[in-house]
Amino acid sequence: FAFSNNTKQTQLPTNTTMSDVESAILSALSGGPDAAIPDSFAFSNTSNLDHNSIVGTCKSLQADAYISLAERSTQFYVLGKEADGIVEHGSQEIRVLSALVAARAGEEDGTTGGGLTMPELQSAVGKDACKIGMGNCLKNKWARKDKASGKLVAVITDARDEVREQLIALKSAPEEGNTEVLDDRAVAALKRRKLLSLVTRKSYAISRGPSYAPRRVKKAADLTKEMLESGKWKDTTFKEYNFRTLGESVGGGYLHPLLKVRAQFRKILMEMGFEEMPTNKWVESSFWNFDSLFQPQSHPARDAHDTFFIKEPASTVSVPEEYYERVKTMHEKGGSGSIGYRTVFERGEAMKNLLRTHTTAVSSQMLYKLANQPGGFKPARYFSIDRVFRNESMDATHLCEFHQVEGLVADYNLSLGDLIGTIETFFRKIGITQLRFKPAFNPYTEPSMEVFGYH
């Protein structure tokens, strides 16, 4: 089915406004309480107005209760382009039959061979008409194909053009009543040949509404300061307020994008068997932040221009003394294959308080606790996602604080392959499957790598 609001519809004149359309509708209903417009489409034709404009204006008038609308649905048949050609020149099968009859007449006077070959028939009636008409002629047994010559030969000399008659009957009938002109069998045959289509036109019956008036007065939506000052509000008609309607929904707060990513990463790492480390302490001692990670006390990162040091309290209260001595020895003299830094390890430098520059300060404490817990070392997996601080110049892309994601796996017989597998699993869970691992130098870890993810 095809749906249409407009068939033989005149367009809205360029000098006609929506106000003119509104006036035409209200004027047509001014004859009395029972005045009505039976069909908006017929009204649009008699008024020389665009039907779509009338429908839009009616919807607006209905909202203000000036008019009432009742939907109408009208169905009728519309002829296609091919059907118009049949009405003018006859159906394809009649045109093919006429050409074959003329060829048989030519046989009698010796000018033709009594039939037509396919190229001859196409030349006589056209390629498209030949294809459709020949099939219908053979189907109706108006023609036959001569086996000896291969020509199409007429069997009868005349036939009634029922298809043309049916189309003429539809075309000459009133539009709204043409669905009753033909029986269902004839309509089905014409539809199969795609000669007509059923169109449904939507229109409206228009009558007076509860607030009808010959002229619409726009209702004010707001009470303004000017209305109050001038007193105009006393004579102004206002729109009714619907105090029961729900207002626009108000969000109760939204997660920051950074928190969403943080929650996603935390969920993934927990699914991988990691346990979150306690990272709620932002202030750390230089011992855990630098020294226990074997960063030399003379390293530039430990200067005030890179790290935020705390003024009060400036020093930590205590650190594990036995571990402090082992770290001090490693810095000064070395051990486990290292020669150390061969410099004096100062206690005052190790005890300075600072805003942690990385969450690895917490990782170093967790490793110490794992090694010294009751019952001895037990394998573990830890992670942290929290903020760290660097004394850097702030600009459009840099702050003095940022978030760091960190994890560690402590177990026996681990290899670089275990590390690569863990990283690949994490990245795959966040949707990055193409990775490249590149060897790199890091003075605090050996071996070290850089990871490149493509997305």
Coordinates of C-alpha atoms in Angstrom, one line a residue:
F1 CA 0.0 0.0 0.0
A2 CA 1.1 3.5 -0.7
F3 CA 0.3 6.3 1.7
S4 CA -0.2 9.8 0.5
N5 CA -1.7 13.1 1.8
N6 CA -1.8 14.6 -1.6
T7 CA -2.6 13.4 -5.2
K8 CA -4.0 16.1 -7.4
Q9 CA -3.1 18.8 -4.9
T10 CA -2.4 22.4 -5.6
Q11 CA 0.6 23.9 -3.8
L12 CA 0.3 26.7 -1.3
P13 CA 0.6 30.1 -3.2
T14 CA 3.8 31.9 -2.5
N15 CA 1.9 34.9 -1.0
T16 CA -0.3 32.7 1.3
T17 CA 0.8 32.6 5.0
M18 CA -0.1 30.2 7.7
S19 CA -2.3 33.0 9.2
D20 CA -4.3 33.0 5.9
V21 CA -4.8 29.2 6.2
E22 CA -6.0 29.6 9.8
S23 CA -8.4 32.4 8.8
A24 CA -9.8 30.2 6.0
I25 CA -10.5 27.3 8.4
L26 CA -12.1 29.4 11.1
S27 CA -14.2 31.4 8.6
A28 CA -15.5 28.1 7.1
L29 CA -16.7 27.1 10.5
S30 CA -18.4 30.5 11.3
G31 CA -21.7 29.6 9.7
G32 CA -23.2 28.2 12.9
P33 CA -22.7 25.8 15.8
D34 CA -23.1 22.8 13.4
A35 CA -20.8 24.2 10.7
A36 CA -18.2 21.7 9.6
I37 CA -15.6 20.9 6.9
P38 CA -16.4 17.3 5.9
D39 CA -13.0 16.6 4.3
S40 CA -9.9 18.7 4.7
F41 CA -8.5 17.4 1.4
A42 CA -11.6 18.5 -0.6
F43 CA -11.5 21.8 1.3
S44 CA -7.8 22.3 0.3
N45 CA -8.7 21.9 -3.4
T46 CA -11.7 24.3 -3.3
S47 CA -9.7 26.9 -1.3
N48 CA -6.6 26.5 -3.4
L49 CA -4.5 25.8 -0.3
D50 CA -1.9 23.2 0.4
H51 CA -3.3 20.2 2.3
N52 CA -0.2 19.7 4.5
S53 CA -0.4 23.3 5.6
I54 CA -4.1 22.8 6.5
V55 CA -3.3 19.7 8.5
G56 CA -0.5 21.5 10.4
T57 CA -2.7 24.5 11.2
C58 CA -5.5 22.2 12.3
K59 CA -3.2 20.4 14.8
S60 CA -2.3 23.8 16.2
L61 CA -6.0 24.9 16.5
Q62 CA -6.9 21.6 18.0
A63 CA -4.3 22.1 20.8
D64 CA -6.1 25.3 21.8
A65 CA -9.5 23.7 21.5
Y66 CA -10.7 26.0 18.7
I67 CA -11.6 23.0 16.5
S68 CA -12.2 19.2 16.8
L69 CA -10.7 16.7 14.3
A70 CA -11.9 13.3 13.2
E71 CA -9.5 11.3 11.1
R72 CA -10.7 10.1 7.7
S73 CA -9.1 7.5 5.5
T74 CA -9.9 7.3 1.7
Q75 CA -8.6 4.6 -0.6
F76 CA -8.5 4.8 -4.3
Y77 CA -6.6 3.4 -7.3
V78 CA -4.0 5.4 -9.2
L79 CA -2.9 4.4 -12.7
G80 CA 0.8 4.1 -13.4
K81 CA 2.8 5.5 -16.3
E82 CA 2.5 2.2 -18.3
A83 CA -1.3 2.2 -17.7
D84 CA -1.6 5.8 -19.1
G85 CA 0.2 4.5 -22.2
I86 CA -2.3 1.6 -22.6
V87 CA -5.2 4.0 -22.3
E88 CA -3.8 6.1 -25.1
H89 CA -2.4 3.4 -27.5
G90 CA -4.0 0.1 -26.4
S91 CA -2.6 -2.9 -24.5
Q92 CA 0.6 -4.5 -25.6
E93 CA -1.1 -7.8 -26.6
I94 CA -3.6 -5.9 -28.8
R95 CA -0.8 -4.0 -30.5
V96 CA 1.2 -7.3 -31.1
L97 CA -2.0 -8.9 -32.4
S98 CA -2.6 -6.0 -34.8
A99 CA 1.0 -6.3 -36.1
L100 CA 0.6 -10.0 -36.7
V101 CA -2.8 -9.6 -38.4
A102 CA -1.2 -6.9 -40.7
A103 CA 1.6 -9.4 -41.5
R104 CA -0.9 -12.1 -42.4
A105 CA -2.8 -9.6 -44.6
G106 CA 0.6 -8.9 -46.3
E107 CA 1.0 -12.6 -47.0
E108 CA -2.2 -12.6 -49.0
D109 CA -1.0 -9.8 -51.2
G110 CA 2.6 -11.2 -51.3
T111 CA 4.3 -8.5 -49.3
T112 CA 5.1 -10.6 -46.2
G113 CA 5.6 -14.1 -45.2
G114 CA 2.4 -14.3 -43.1
G115 CA 4.2 -13.8 -39.7
L116 CA 6.9 -11.9 -38.0
T117 CA 10.2 -12.8 -36.6
M118 CA 11.2 -11.5 -33.2
P119 CA 13.3 -8.6 -34.6
E120 CA 10.5 -7.7 -37.0
L121 CA 7.9 -7.7 -34.2
Q122 CA 10.2 -5.5 -32.0
S123 CA 10.6 -3.1 -34.8
A124 CA 6.8 -3.0 -35.4
V125 CA 5.6 -2.4 -31.7
G126 CA 8.8 -1.7 -29.7
K127 CA 11.0 -3.9 -27.6
D128 CA 9.1 -3.5 -24.3
A129 CA 5.6 -3.9 -25.9
C130 CA 6.9 -7.0 -27.8
K131 CA 8.1 -8.7 -24.7
I132 CA 4.8 -8.3 -22.7
G133 CA 2.4 -8.5 -25.6
M134 CA 3.9 -11.6 -27.2
G135 CA 3.6 -13.5 -23.9
N136 CA 0.0 -12.5 -23.4
C137 CA -0.9 -13.3 -27.0
L138 CA 0.5 -16.8 -26.7
K139 CA -1.2 -17.2 -23.3
N140 CA -4.6 -16.2 -24.7
K141 CA -4.0 -18.4 -27.8
W142 CA -4.3 -15.4 -30.1
A143 CA -1.1 -16.3 -31.8
R144 CA 1.2 -19.3 -32.3
K145 CA 4.8 -19.9 -33.2
D146 CA 5.4 -21.5 -36.6
K147 CA 7.9 -24.3 -36.1
A148 CA 9.1 -24.3 -39.7
S149 CA 9.8 -20.6 -40.0
G150 CA 10.2 -19.7 -36.3
K151 CA 7.8 -16.7 -36.9
L152 CA 5.0 -15.6 -34.7
V153 CA 1.7 -16.0 -36.6
A154 CA -1.8 -14.6 -35.7
V155 CA -4.5 -17.2 -35.0
I156 CA -7.4 -14.7 -34.8
T157 CA -8.0 -11.5 -36.6
D158 CA -9.6 -9.4 -33.8
A159 CA -9.9 -9.4 -30.0
R160 CA -11.5 -7.2 -27.4
D161 CA -9.0 -5.0 -25.4
E162 CA -10.4 -5.6 -22.0
V163 CA -7.3 -4.2 -20.2
R164 CA -7.7 -0.8 -21.9
E165 CA -11.4 -0.8 -21.2
Q166 CA -10.8 -1.5 -17.5
L167 CA -8.2 1.2 -17.2
I168 CA -10.4 3.7 -19.0
A169 CA -13.3 2.9 -16.6
L170 CA -11.0 3.5 -13.6
K171 CA -9.7 6.7 -15.0
S172 CA -13.1 8.2 -15.8
A173 CA -14.7 7.2 -12.4
P174 CA -14.6 9.6 -9.5
E175 CA -11.4 9.2 -7.5
E176 CA -13.1 8.2 -4.2
G177 CA -15.4 5.7 -5.8
N178 CA -13.1 3.9 -8.3
T179 CA -12.4 1.0 -5.9
E180 CA -15.9 -0.3 -6.7
V181 CA -15.6 -0.1 -10.5
L182 CA -13.9 -3.4 -11.2
D183 CA -14.3 -6.8 -9.6
D184 CA -11.5 -8.3 -7.5
R185 CA -10.3 -10.6 -10.3
A186 CA -9.8 -7.8 -12.7
V187 CA -8.0 -5.7 -10.0
A188 CA -5.7 -8.5 -9.1
A189 CA -4.7 -9.0 -12.8
L190 CA -4.0 -5.3 -13.2
K191 CA -1.9 -5.3 -10.0
R192 CA 0.1 -8.2 -11.2
R193 CA 1.0 -6.2 -14.3
K194 CA 1.8 -3.2 -12.0
L195 CA -0.6 -1.0 -13.9
L196 CA -2.3 0.4 -10.8
S197 CA -1.7 0.8 -7.1
L198 CA -4.0 1.3 -4.1
V199 CA -3.4 4.7 -2.4
T200 CA -4.6 5.6 1.1
R201 CA -5.1 9.3 1.7
K202 CA -5.3 10.6 5.3
S203 CA -7.5 13.7 5.8
Y204 CA -9.7 15.1 8.6
A205 CA -13.3 16.1 9.2
I206 CA -13.2 19.5 11.0
S207 CA -15.8 20.8 13.4
R208 CA -16.0 23.5 16.0
G209 CA -14.2 22.9 19.3
P210 CA -15.1 24.0 22.9
S211 CA -13.1 27.3 22.6
Y212 CA -14.1 28.1 18.9
A213 CA -13.9 31.8 17.9
P214 CA -13.7 33.3 14.4
R215 CA -10.3 34.6 15.3
R216 CA -7.6 33.0 17.4
V217 CA -6.1 34.9 20.2
K218 CA -2.6 33.6 21.1
K219 CA -2.4 32.7 24.8
A220 CA 0.5 33.9 26.8
A221 CA 2.8 31.3 28.3
D222 CA 4.6 33.5 30.9
L223 CA 3.7 36.3 33.2
T224 CA 6.3 38.9 32.5
K225 CA 7.6 42.0 34.4
E226 CA 6.2 44.3 31.7
M227 CA 2.7 42.8 32.1
L228 CA 2.8 43.5 35.8
E229 CA 4.0 47.0 35.4
S230 CA 1.5 48.0 32.7
G231 CA -1.5 46.0 34.1
K232 CA -1.9 44.2 30.8
W233 CA -2.0 40.9 32.6
K234 CA -5.6 41.6 33.6
D235 CA -6.8 41.3 30.0
T236 CA -4.3 38.7 28.8
T237 CA -5.4 35.1 28.2
F238 CA -2.9 32.7 29.6
K239 CA -2.3 29.0 28.8
E240 CA -3.4 26.6 31.4
Y241 CA -0.7 25.2 33.6
N242 CA -0.6 21.5 34.1
F243 CA 0.6 21.2 37.7
R244 CA 0.4 17.4 37.5
T245 CA 2.9 16.9 34.7
L246 CA 6.4 15.7 35.7
G247 CA 9.2 18.1 35.0
E248 CA 12.4 17.2 33.2
S249 CA 14.3 14.5 35.1
V250 CA 17.2 15.8 37.1
G251 CA 20.3 13.7 37.3
G252 CA 21.5 12.7 40.7
G253 CA 25.1 13.2 39.9
Y254 CA 27.4 11.5 37.5
L255 CA 30.6 9.6 37.7
H256 CA 33.7 11.5 36.5
P257 CA 35.2 9.8 33.4
L258 CA 38.4 9.2 35.4
L259 CA 36.4 7.4 38.1
K260 CA 34.7 5.3 35.4
V261 CA 38.1 4.2 34.0
R262 CA 39.4 3.6 37.5
A263 CA 36.4 1.4 38.4
Q264 CA 36.8 -0.6 35.1
F265 CA 40.5 -1.2 35.7
R266 CA 39.8 -2.2 39.3
K267 CA 37.2 -4.8 38.2
I268 CA 39.5 -6.2 35.6
L269 CA 42.5 -6.6 37.9
M270 CA 40.3 -8.2 40.6
E271 CA 39.0 -10.7 38.0
M272 CA 42.7 -11.5 37.3
G273 CA 43.2 -12.4 40.9
F274 CA 44.8 -9.2 42.2
E275 CA 44.2 -7.8 45.6
E276 CA 44.1 -4.0 46.1
M277 CA 46.8 -2.4 48.1
P278 CA 46.0 0.3 50.8
T279 CA 47.0 3.5 49.0
N280 CA 45.0 6.0 51.1
K281 CA 48.2 7.5 52.6
W282 CA 49.5 10.2 50.3
V283 CA 52.4 11.3 52.5
E284 CA 55.3 8.9 52.5
S285 CA 58.9 8.9 53.8
S286 CA 61.8 9.2 51.4
F287 CA 62.9 5.8 52.7
W288 CA 59.9 4.0 51.2
N289 CA 59.5 6.3 48.2
F290 CA 63.1 6.3 47.1
D291 CA 65.7 4.4 49.3
S292 CA 63.9 1.1 49.5
L293 CA 63.7 1.1 45.7
F294 CA 67.4 1.7 45.6
Q295 CA 67.2 5.2 44.1
P296 CA 70.5 7.0 45.1
Q297 CA 70.1 9.9 47.5
S298 CA 71.9 12.1 45.0
H299 CA 69.3 11.4 42.2
P300 CA 67.9 14.6 40.6
A301 CA 64.3 13.4 41.1
R302 CA 64.8 13.8 44.9
D303 CA 65.4 17.6 44.5
A304 CA 62.7 20.1 45.6
H305 CA 62.1 21.1 42.0
D306 CA 60.8 17.6 41.2
T307 CA 59.2 16.5 44.5
F308 CA 56.8 18.1 47.1
F309 CA 58.5 17.9 50.5
I310 CA 56.4 18.4 53.6
K311 CA 57.3 21.2 56.0
E312 CA 55.5 20.0 59.0
P313 CA 56.1 17.3 60.1
A314 CA 59.3 17.4 58.0
S315 CA 60.5 13.9 59.0
T316 CA 58.9 10.5 59.6
V317 CA 58.6 9.0 63.0
S318 CA 60.1 5.6 62.3
V319 CA 61.0 2.9 59.8
P320 CA 61.8 -0.8 60.3
E321 CA 65.4 -0.5 61.8
E322 CA 66.6 -3.9 60.7
Y323 CA 65.4 -3.2 57.1
Y324 CA 66.8 0.3 57.2
E325 CA 70.3 -1.1 58.0
R326 CA 70.0 -3.6 55.1
V327 CA 69.0 -0.9 52.7
K328 CA 71.8 1.4 53.9
T329 CA 74.3 -1.3 53.4
M330 CA 73.1 -2.1 49.9
H331 CA 73.5 1.7 49.0
E332 CA 76.9 2.1 50.5
K333 CA 78.6 -1.3 49.9
G334 CA 76.3 -3.3 47.7
G335 CA 75.4 -7.0 47.8
S336 CA 73.8 -9.8 45.8
G337 CA 76.2 -9.0 42.9
S338 CA 75.9 -5.2 43.2
I339 CA 78.7 -2.9 44.3
G340 CA 76.3 -0.3 45.5
Y341 CA 76.5 3.5 45.0
R342 CA 79.7 3.8 47.2
T343 CA 78.3 7.0 48.8
V344 CA 77.4 7.9 52.4
F345 CA 73.8 7.0 53.2
E346 CA 72.3 9.8 55.3
R347 CA 69.6 9.1 57.7
G348 CA 68.2 12.6 57.6
E349 CA 67.6 12.4 53.9
A350 CA 65.9 9.0 54.2
M351 CA 63.5 10.3 56.9
K352 CA 62.2 13.3 55.0
N353 CA 58.4 13.3 54.4
L354 CA 57.0 14.0 51.0
L355 CA 53.9 13.6 48.8
R356 CA 54.5 10.3 47.1
T357 CA 55.9 10.6 43.6
H358 CA 54.6 7.1 42.7
T359 CA 52.4 4.3 44.2
T360 CA 55.5 2.1 44.2
A361 CA 56.2 3.5 47.7
V362 CA 53.3 1.3 48.8
S363 CA 54.5 -1.6 46.7
S364 CA 57.8 -1.6 48.5
Q365 CA 56.1 -1.8 51.9
M366 CA 53.8 -4.6 50.7
L367 CA 56.9 -6.6 49.5
Y368 CA 58.5 -6.1 52.9
K369 CA 55.4 -7.3 54.7
L370 CA 55.1 -10.3 52.5
A371 CA 58.7 -11.4 53.3
N372 CA 58.3 -10.8 57.0
Q373 CA 54.7 -12.1 57.7
P374 CA 54.1 -14.9 60.2
G375 CA 54.5 -18.2 58.5
G376 CA 57.0 -16.8 56.0
F377 CA 56.6 -15.7 52.4
K378 CA 53.4 -16.6 50.5
P379 CA 52.8 -15.8 46.8
A380 CA 50.5 -12.8 46.2
R381 CA 49.2 -10.4 43.6
Y382 CA 48.7 -6.8 44.4
F383 CA 47.5 -3.7 42.5
S384 CA 46.8 -0.1 43.2
I385 CA 45.1 2.8 41.3
D386 CA 45.6 6.1 43.1
R387 CA 47.0 9.6 42.7
V388 CA 50.7 10.6 42.9
F389 CA 52.3 14.1 42.9
R390 CA 55.1 15.7 41.0
N391 CA 56.4 19.3 41.3
E392 CA 55.9 20.2 37.6
S393 CA 54.8 23.3 35.9
M394 CA 51.0 23.2 35.2
D395 CA 49.7 23.9 31.7
A396 CA 46.8 22.8 29.5
T397 CA 48.0 19.2 29.4
H398 CA 49.9 18.8 32.7
L399 CA 48.9 18.9 36.4
C400 CA 51.0 18.5 39.5
E401 CA 49.1 15.3 40.3
F402 CA 47.9 12.3 38.2
H403 CA 46.7 8.7 38.7
Q404 CA 49.0 5.7 38.4
V405 CA 48.0 2.1 37.8
E406 CA 50.5 -0.3 39.3
G407 CA 50.6 -4.1 40.0
L408 CA 53.0 -6.7 41.2
V409 CA 53.1 -10.5 41.3
A410 CA 55.3 -12.1 44.0
D411 CA 55.9 -15.9 43.5
Y412 CA 58.6 -18.5 42.9
N413 CA 60.0 -19.3 39.4
L414 CA 58.5 -16.4 37.6
S415 CA 59.8 -15.4 34.2
L416 CA 59.6 -12.5 31.8
G417 CA 57.0 -14.6 29.9
D418 CA 54.7 -14.5 33.0
L419 CA 54.9 -10.7 33.0
I420 CA 54.2 -10.4 29.3
G421 CA 51.2 -12.8 29.7
T422 CA 49.8 -10.8 32.6
I423 CA 50.1 -7.5 30.6
E424 CA 48.5 -9.0 27.5
T425 CA 45.5 -10.3 29.5
F426 CA 44.9 -6.8 31.0
F427 CA 45.1 -5.0 27.7
R428 CA 42.9 -7.6 26.0
K429 CA 40.2 -7.0 28.7
I430 CA 40.2 -3.3 27.9
G431 CA 39.9 -3.9 24.2
I432 CA 43.5 -3.6 23.0
T433 CA 44.6 -6.8 21.3
Q434 CA 47.6 -5.6 19.2
L435 CA 50.6 -5.2 21.5
R436 CA 54.4 -4.8 20.9
F437 CA 56.9 -5.3 23.7
K438 CA 60.3 -3.5 23.4
P439 CA 63.3 -4.1 25.6
A440 CA 64.2 -1.0 27.7
F441 CA 66.6 0.2 30.4
N442 CA 65.3 1.0 33.9
P443 CA 67.8 1.3 36.7
Y444 CA 65.4 0.0 39.3
T445 CA 64.1 -3.2 37.5
E446 CA 65.9 -5.8 35.5
P447 CA 64.8 -7.0 32.9
S448 CA 62.6 -4.0 31.8
M449 CA 60.3 -3.4 28.8
E450 CA 58.2 -0.8 27.1
V451 CA 54.7 -1.8 26.0
F452 CA 53.0 -0.3 22.8
G453 CA 49.3 -0.8 22.4
Y454 CA 47.6 -0.1 19.1
H455 CA 43.9 0.9 19.0

